[in-house]
């Protein structure tokens, strides 16, 4: 990632939701299927306006189950595809999201989070879908989940989401929240030639040798769209490398291992995080999304008062950068996890800290934005309390 | 072994990969598959341009066996998956096979909305009056008083008429056939594939192992005879007095409307116009 100051391009003053649309188009997205829901609707509206202008497809489906199904169908037909939703819709998408994992279909799902459960808080702030994005659909799978914290990152990481989905034949979930979706910020839209675009790998073999789920040396299969003469089968049943249903124990295990390993083997290409003031830190704050903005202010406040604290800002949540967190836990006296839910990411941090240091949550879950003060207080508590 | 040479039908089967099928002997789904293949063969549609999509159920296993671009999806959701394919590749022939539970219960919402859009997809709805795959539970087409494993005292749930539902929801080609009248059924499927717009062909099919056994029709032949005796050609049906209609159902073609715009046509026409306007700076 180039440094922000080095990015050349066109400045724009836009909302997070608008940045999603711009980035999707830049990444080559040509299909949007969705169902309106606050606070994500501007993404659908932007796609409805812009996709027809570039020869792409916008379609409003009858519900989110159909939305998720349509983007999978579109992707299998050769389009880069996307949907956008919020909690209730994300819940409805889970079954077909699982289909995309097992059938290895690239697509991007934007979830502009709201408070839950159920209809919850449609217009307020929350980061409570972190675990749903990790474990929401049934079965074992290894998702890629991305969480920007400002509008520039919304743009850059939406492109990263498309690239990861195309590279690894997998759905990628981007978690925004109400603040990011609706807030306007100045961003730089990079020039076209400066944007890295990944496309799916076209088969290097003729149809009779093609296996849609081939276990290649780097675990990523070649992907061909329907209608190109390959006539392959895609199923949501546990399948062999050719895409035909199987329940043979050895093949079942092989398929499940591949789904996990193709992500794990490439986690360095997927995982992104930023560190600030970590070099001499005695304490660390770990945060992501909108909370990371308050966390940065809290860290600055603490530094101004002479407390040696640093920030680890996660830009991708899953796969989790466990190694780095484990290492940080070995170097600091305590970690504060700042998030807007009742404590979701803190479980994962705790799991990797392995008792090497204290782990405390700065948690807010009343629909309002977490304040720097609340996080600062937790840092102070870490220092003073045993 | 060169099985391919035996019949033109074999050219469309994944003979060396996936046979035998999961279907019970005497099941009607195989003859519907045969009827679909015949229709495609007679229309000389290139296999590469056919996408066959299904949900979950005995009938939805069909794509596994056929040498097309095949997609076996989730229960009830085949139509929106197919919609995604058709929107991106309007040039492809998109066919959906579905069971009565798949299309009318869990997939009922997708069914009516696909009809409403009049998107050029052919839905072949294999109605065996029961949930086959899960072992014989009641479905939205199980007739009143019939037995199912979840209707041990006789079914009290009123049933859907897929033909009326499709017609009311906006499909533009609607037909019904049976496995007994399989030659006619194949012709109806052929017409549905030629039709531009959303088409639905319901095929009354026998499930001797579950529906038959639970309802005193253990033998496939008994079930076929039942279809023969209860499926009345639409012309004869129209003349049939009300009291003689009870328990019977009309078969044939109910609707063939080419007047309504097809959805992908409307979409790409709109897209072309706005691009031209933008290019001419008329906005
Ligand atoms: C979400 C979901 N619910 C339930 C099921 C279990 N299930 C599998 S097939 C089926 C019904 C099959 O009946 P039908 O659609 O009529 O097809 P048939 O097997 O009779 O051909 C059900 C309920 C499922 N696979 N997914
Ligand atoms: S259970 Fe019924 S529908 Fe399913 S394969 Fe057997 S006979 Fe056919």
mmCIF file of N, CA and C in Angstrom, chain A residues 168-242:
data_model
loop_
_atom_site.group_PDB
_atom_site.id
_atom_site.type_symbol
_atom_site.label_atom_id
_atom_site.label_comp_id
_atom_site.label_asym_id
_atom_site.label_seq_id
_atom_site.Cartn_x
_atom_site.Cartn_y
_atom_site.Cartn_z
ATOM 1 N N UNK A 168 -8.980 -15.683 -4.899
ATOM 2 C CA UNK A 168 -9.148 -16.926 -4.151
ATOM 3 C C UNK A 168 -10.504 -17.606 -4.386
ATOM 4 N N UNK A 169 -11.247 -17.148 -5.388
ATOM 5 C CA UNK A 169 -12.555 -17.746 -5.694
ATOM 6 C C UNK A 169 -13.402 -17.884 -4.436
ATOM 7 N N UNK A 170 -13.648 -16.784 -3.787
ATOM 8 C CA UNK A 170 -14.390 -16.854 -2.531
ATOM 9 C C UNK A 170 -15.172 -15.564 -2.310
ATOM 10 N N UNK A 171 -16.300 -15.646 -1.596
ATOM 11 C CA UNK A 171 -16.973 -14.393 -1.253
ATOM 12 C C UNK A 171 -16.123 -13.599 -0.265
ATOM 13 N N UNK A 172 -16.181 -12.287 -0.348
ATOM 14 C CA UNK A 172 -15.493 -11.439 0.623
ATOM 15 C C UNK A 172 -16.530 -10.479 1.216
ATOM 16 N N UNK A 173 -16.534 -10.393 2.539
ATOM 17 C CA UNK A 173 -17.488 -9.527 3.235
ATOM 18 C C UNK A 173 -16.774 -8.255 3.668
ATOM 19 N N UNK A 174 -17.370 -7.108 3.369
ATOM 20 C CA UNK A 174 -16.827 -5.835 3.833
ATOM 21 C C UNK A 174 -17.791 -5.274 4.874
ATOM 22 N N UNK A 175 -17.276 -5.042 6.080
ATOM 23 C CA UNK A 175 -18.118 -4.495 7.143
ATOM 24 C C UNK A 175 -17.921 -2.987 7.249
ATOM 25 N N UNK A 176 -18.996 -2.261 6.948
ATOM 26 C CA UNK A 176 -19.012 -0.823 7.207
ATOM 27 C C UNK A 176 -19.952 -0.619 8.393
ATOM 28 N N UNK A 177 -20.090 0.607 8.850
ATOM 29 C CA UNK A 177 -21.138 0.875 9.824
ATOM 30 C C UNK A 177 -21.815 2.163 9.420
ATOM 31 N N UNK A 178 -22.857 2.514 10.163
ATOM 32 C CA UNK A 178 -23.682 3.659 9.767
ATOM 33 C C UNK A 178 -22.830 4.924 9.597
ATOM 34 N N UNK A 179 -21.863 5.125 10.492
ATOM 35 C CA UNK A 179 -21.029 6.328 10.418
ATOM 36 C C UNK A 179 -20.238 6.356 9.110
ATOM 37 N N UNK A 180 -19.552 5.267 8.825
ATOM 38 C CA UNK A 180 -18.742 5.211 7.609
ATOM 39 C C UNK A 180 -19.590 5.297 6.349
ATOM 40 N N UNK A 181 -20.750 4.668 6.393
ATOM 41 C CA UNK A 181 -21.615 4.652 5.220
ATOM 42 C C UNK A 181 -22.084 6.042 4.856
ATOM 43 N N UNK A 182 -22.396 6.846 5.880
ATOM 44 C CA UNK A 182 -23.020 8.145 5.609
ATOM 45 C C UNK A 182 -22.090 9.343 5.729
ATOM 46 N N UNK A 183 -20.925 9.140 6.360
ATOM 47 C CA UNK A 183 -20.020 10.273 6.565
ATOM 48 C C UNK A 183 -19.337 10.675 5.254
ATOM 49 N N UNK A 184 -19.188 11.984 5.066
ATOM 50 C CA UNK A 184 -18.456 12.465 3.896
ATOM 51 C C UNK A 184 -17.042 12.839 4.297
ATOM 52 N N UNK A 185 -16.080 12.418 3.485
ATOM 53 C CA UNK A 185 -14.686 12.777 3.723
ATOM 54 C C UNK A 185 -14.020 13.008 2.385
ATOM 55 N N UNK A 186 -12.942 13.754 2.454
ATOM 56 C CA UNK A 186 -12.176 13.946 1.217
ATOM 57 C C UNK A 186 -11.305 12.715 0.989
ATOM 58 N N UNK A 187 -11.375 12.195 -0.204
ATOM 59 C CA UNK A 187 -10.495 11.075 -0.535
ATOM 60 C C UNK A 187 -9.819 11.343 -1.867
ATOM 61 N N UNK A 188 -8.799 10.560 -2.148
ATOM 62 C CA UNK A 188 -8.158 10.646 -3.461
ATOM 63 C C UNK A 188 -8.513 9.382 -4.234
ATOM 64 N N UNK A 189 -9.168 9.569 -5.348
ATOM 65 C CA UNK A 189 -9.460 8.412 -6.196
ATOM 66 C C UNK A 189 -8.270 8.221 -7.132
ATOM 67 N N UNK A 190 -7.545 7.121 -6.954
ATOM 68 C CA UNK A 190 -6.310 6.945 -7.721
ATOM 69 C C UNK A 190 -6.582 6.884 -9.228
ATOM 70 N N UNK A 191 -5.566 7.261 -10.007
ATOM 71 C CA UNK A 191 -5.702 7.139 -11.456
ATOM 72 C C UNK A 191 -5.818 5.662 -11.816
ATOM 73 N N UNK A 192 -6.539 5.417 -12.906
ATOM 74 C CA UNK A 192 -6.838 4.039 -13.303
ATOM 75 C C UNK A 192 -5.593 3.158 -13.340
ATOM 76 N N UNK A 193 -4.524 3.697 -13.921
ATOM 77 C CA UNK A 193 -3.334 2.842 -14.091
ATOM 78 C C UNK A 193 -2.644 2.530 -12.759
ATOM 79 N N UNK A 194 -3.006 3.266 -11.706
ATOM 80 C CA UNK A 194 -2.384 3.014 -10.400
ATOM 81 C C UNK A 194 -3.182 2.046 -9.528
ATOM 82 N N UNK A 195 -4.325 1.598 -10.051
ATOM 83 C CA UNK A 195 -5.145 0.677 -9.251
ATOM 84 C C UNK A 195 -4.814 -0.748 -9.665
ATOM 85 N N UNK A 196 -4.430 -1.552 -8.673
ATOM 86 C CA UNK A 196 -4.139 -2.943 -8.987
ATOM 87 C C UNK A 196 -5.449 -3.728 -9.081
ATOM 88 N N UNK A 197 -5.643 -4.398 -10.192
ATOM 89 C CA UNK A 197 -6.873 -5.173 -10.401
ATOM 90 C C UNK A 197 -6.529 -6.643 -10.620
ATOM 91 N N UNK A 198 -7.130 -7.477 -9.810
ATOM 92 C CA UNK A 198 -6.939 -8.926 -9.943
ATOM 93 C C UNK A 198 -8.153 -9.527 -10.651
ATOM 94 N N UNK A 199 -7.898 -10.380 -11.624
ATOM 95 C CA UNK A 199 -8.997 -11.096 -12.267
ATOM 96 C C UNK A 199 -8.843 -12.589 -12.045
ATOM 97 N N UNK A 200 -9.984 -13.310 -12.110
ATOM 98 C CA UNK A 200 -9.935 -14.763 -11.909
ATOM 99 C C UNK A 200 -9.043 -15.424 -12.964
ATOM 100 N N UNK A 201 -8.521 -16.584 -12.601
ATOM 101 C CA UNK A 201 -7.592 -17.278 -13.505
ATOM 102 C C UNK A 201 -8.342 -18.096 -14.541
ATOM 103 N N UNK A 202 -8.156 -17.786 -15.776
ATOM 104 C CA UNK A 202 -8.797 -18.529 -16.856
ATOM 105 C C UNK A 202 -8.109 -19.893 -16.988
ATOM 106 N N UNK A 203 -8.861 -20.951 -17.303
ATOM 107 C CA UNK A 203 -8.240 -22.278 -17.375
ATOM 108 C C UNK A 203 -7.108 -22.356 -18.396
ATOM 109 N N UNK A 204 -6.091 -23.114 -18.012
ATOM 110 C CA UNK A 204 -4.971 -23.326 -18.916
ATOM 111 C C UNK A 204 -5.122 -24.669 -19.625
ATOM 112 N N UNK A 205 -6.237 -25.356 -19.349
ATOM 113 C CA UNK A 205 -6.445 -26.681 -19.935
ATOM 114 C C UNK A 205 -7.761 -26.706 -20.726
ATOM 115 N N UNK A 206 -7.861 -27.625 -21.700
ATOM 116 C CA UNK A 206 -9.128 -27.745 -22.441
ATOM 117 C C UNK A 206 -10.211 -28.381 -21.557
ATOM 118 N N UNK A 207 -11.494 -28.245 -21.985
ATOM 119 C CA UNK A 207 -12.620 -28.690 -21.156
ATOM 120 C C UNK A 207 -12.482 -30.106 -20.597
ATOM 121 N N UNK A 208 -11.959 -31.054 -21.402
ATOM 122 C CA UNK A 208 -11.961 -32.439 -20.887
ATOM 123 C C UNK A 208 -11.049 -32.614 -19.689
ATOM 124 N N UNK A 209 -10.108 -31.687 -19.481
ATOM 125 C CA UNK A 209 -9.209 -31.808 -18.325
ATOM 126 C C UNK A 209 -9.543 -30.816 -17.209
ATOM 127 N N UNK A 210 -10.554 -29.996 -17.439
ATOM 128 C CA UNK A 210 -10.830 -28.924 -16.480
ATOM 129 C C UNK A 210 -11.502 -29.446 -15.211
ATOM 130 N N UNK A 211 -10.976 -29.013 -14.075
ATOM 131 C CA UNK A 211 -11.615 -29.326 -12.789
ATOM 132 C C UNK A 211 -11.861 -28.014 -12.053
ATOM 133 N N UNK A 212 -13.126 -27.643 -11.852
ATOM 134 C CA UNK A 212 -13.401 -26.334 -11.238
ATOM 135 C C UNK A 212 -12.861 -26.192 -9.810
ATOM 136 N N UNK A 213 -12.602 -27.320 -9.148
ATOM 137 C CA UNK A 213 -12.083 -27.226 -7.777
ATOM 138 C C UNK A 213 -10.726 -27.913 -7.647
ATOM 139 N N UNK A 214 -9.984 -27.879 -8.730
ATOM 140 C CA UNK A 214 -8.664 -28.509 -8.790
ATOM 141 C C UNK A 214 -7.777 -28.030 -7.635
ATOM 142 N N UNK A 215 -7.082 -28.972 -7.007
ATOM 143 C CA UNK A 215 -6.160 -28.585 -5.934
ATOM 144 C C UNK A 215 -4.783 -28.363 -6.538
ATOM 145 N N UNK A 216 -4.520 -27.114 -6.873
ATOM 146 C CA UNK A 216 -3.279 -26.737 -7.549
ATOM 147 C C UNK A 216 -2.176 -26.540 -6.502
ATOM 148 N N UNK A 217 -0.917 -26.375 -6.938
ATOM 149 C CA UNK A 217 0.149 -26.165 -5.959
ATOM 150 C C UNK A 217 -0.133 -24.994 -5.010
ATOM 151 N N UNK A 218 -0.691 -23.908 -5.520
ATOM 152 C CA UNK A 218 -0.979 -22.801 -4.598
ATOM 153 C C UNK A 218 -2.437 -22.821 -4.121
ATOM 154 N N UNK A 219 -3.125 -23.917 -4.382
ATOM 155 C CA UNK A 219 -4.464 -24.198 -3.856
ATOM 156 C C UNK A 219 -5.582 -23.388 -4.508
ATOM 157 N N UNK A 220 -5.249 -22.524 -5.457
ATOM 158 C CA UNK A 220 -6.279 -21.715 -6.090
ATOM 159 C C UNK A 220 -6.646 -22.350 -7.437
ATOM 160 N N UNK A 221 -7.918 -22.666 -7.614
ATOM 161 C CA UNK A 221 -8.363 -23.327 -8.845
ATOM 162 C C UNK A 221 -8.561 -22.308 -9.958
ATOM 163 N N UNK A 222 -8.502 -22.827 -11.177
ATOM 164 C CA UNK A 222 -8.827 -21.966 -12.311
ATOM 165 C C UNK A 222 -10.342 -21.839 -12.397
ATOM 166 N N UNK A 223 -10.788 -20.730 -12.920
ATOM 167 C CA UNK A 223 -12.227 -20.436 -12.923
ATOM 168 C C UNK A 223 -12.673 -20.093 -14.336
ATOM 169 N N UNK A 224 -13.654 -20.823 -14.830
ATOM 170 C CA UNK A 224 -14.195 -20.456 -16.131
ATOM 171 C C UNK A 224 -15.688 -20.201 -15.983
ATOM 172 N N UNK A 225 -16.162 -19.210 -16.731
ATOM 173 C CA UNK A 225 -17.581 -18.862 -16.655
ATOM 174 C C UNK A 225 -18.403 -19.856 -17.455
ATOM 175 N N UNK A 226 -19.686 -19.903 -17.149
ATOM 176 C CA UNK A 226 -20.613 -20.692 -17.961
ATOM 177 C C UNK A 226 -20.615 -20.149 -19.390
ATOM 178 N N UNK A 227 -20.889 -21.067 -20.324
ATOM 179 C CA UNK A 227 -21.058 -20.618 -21.704
ATOM 180 C C UNK A 227 -19.770 -20.525 -22.485
ATOM 181 N N UNK A 228 -18.655 -20.966 -21.890
ATOM 182 C CA UNK A 228 -17.368 -20.877 -22.591
ATOM 183 C C UNK A 228 -16.946 -22.245 -23.131
ATOM 184 N N UNK A 229 -17.882 -23.192 -23.146
ATOM 185 C CA UNK A 229 -17.573 -24.502 -23.720
ATOM 186 C C UNK A 229 -17.048 -25.523 -22.727
ATOM 187 N N UNK A 230 -17.011 -25.160 -21.445
ATOM 188 C CA UNK A 230 -16.466 -26.100 -20.456
ATOM 189 C C UNK A 230 -17.535 -26.991 -19.821
ATOM 190 N N UNK A 231 -18.764 -26.514 -19.775
ATOM 191 C CA UNK A 231 -19.917 -27.300 -19.301
ATOM 192 C C UNK A 231 -19.640 -28.065 -18.007
ATOM 193 N N UNK A 232 -19.204 -27.340 -16.986
ATOM 194 C CA UNK A 232 -18.904 -27.995 -15.719
ATOM 195 C C UNK A 232 -20.105 -27.923 -14.779
ATOM 196 N N UNK A 233 -19.997 -28.628 -13.671
ATOM 197 C CA UNK A 233 -21.064 -28.628 -12.681
ATOM 198 C C UNK A 233 -20.605 -27.895 -11.427
ATOM 199 N N UNK A 234 -21.538 -27.115 -10.864
ATOM 200 C CA UNK A 234 -21.279 -26.433 -9.600
ATOM 201 C C UNK A 234 -22.401 -26.832 -8.646
ATOM 202 N N UNK A 235 -22.030 -27.240 -7.446
ATOM 203 C CA UNK A 235 -23.047 -27.668 -6.478
ATOM 204 C C UNK A 235 -22.703 -27.188 -5.072
ATOM 205 N N UNK A 236 -23.718 -27.096 -4.238
ATOM 206 C CA UNK A 236 -23.523 -26.757 -2.830
ATOM 207 C C UNK A 236 -23.336 -28.002 -1.976
ATOM 208 N N UNK A 237 -23.443 -29.164 -2.610
ATOM 209 C CA UNK A 237 -23.126 -30.399 -1.893
ATOM 210 C C UNK A 237 -21.617 -30.508 -1.802
ATOM 211 N N UNK A 238 -21.145 -31.212 -0.791
ATOM 212 C CA UNK A 238 -19.720 -31.506 -0.717
ATOM 213 C C UNK A 238 -19.347 -32.218 -2.016
ATOM 214 N N UNK A 239 -18.268 -31.713 -2.647
ATOM 215 C CA UNK A 239 -17.999 -32.161 -4.015
ATOM 216 C C UNK A 239 -16.547 -32.572 -4.182
ATOM 217 N N UNK A 240 -16.288 -33.285 -5.259
ATOM 218 C CA UNK A 240 -14.905 -33.611 -5.601
ATOM 219 C C UNK A 240 -14.313 -32.465 -6.431
ATOM 220 N N UNK A 241 -13.082 -32.654 -6.881
ATOM 221 C CA UNK A 241 -12.426 -31.563 -7.601
ATOM 222 C C UNK A 241 -13.136 -31.220 -8.912
ATOM 223 N N UNK A 242 -13.864 -32.215 -9.451
ATOM 224 C CA UNK A 242 -14.590 -31.979 -10.704
ATOM 225 C C UNK A 242 -15.902 -31.247 -10.485
#
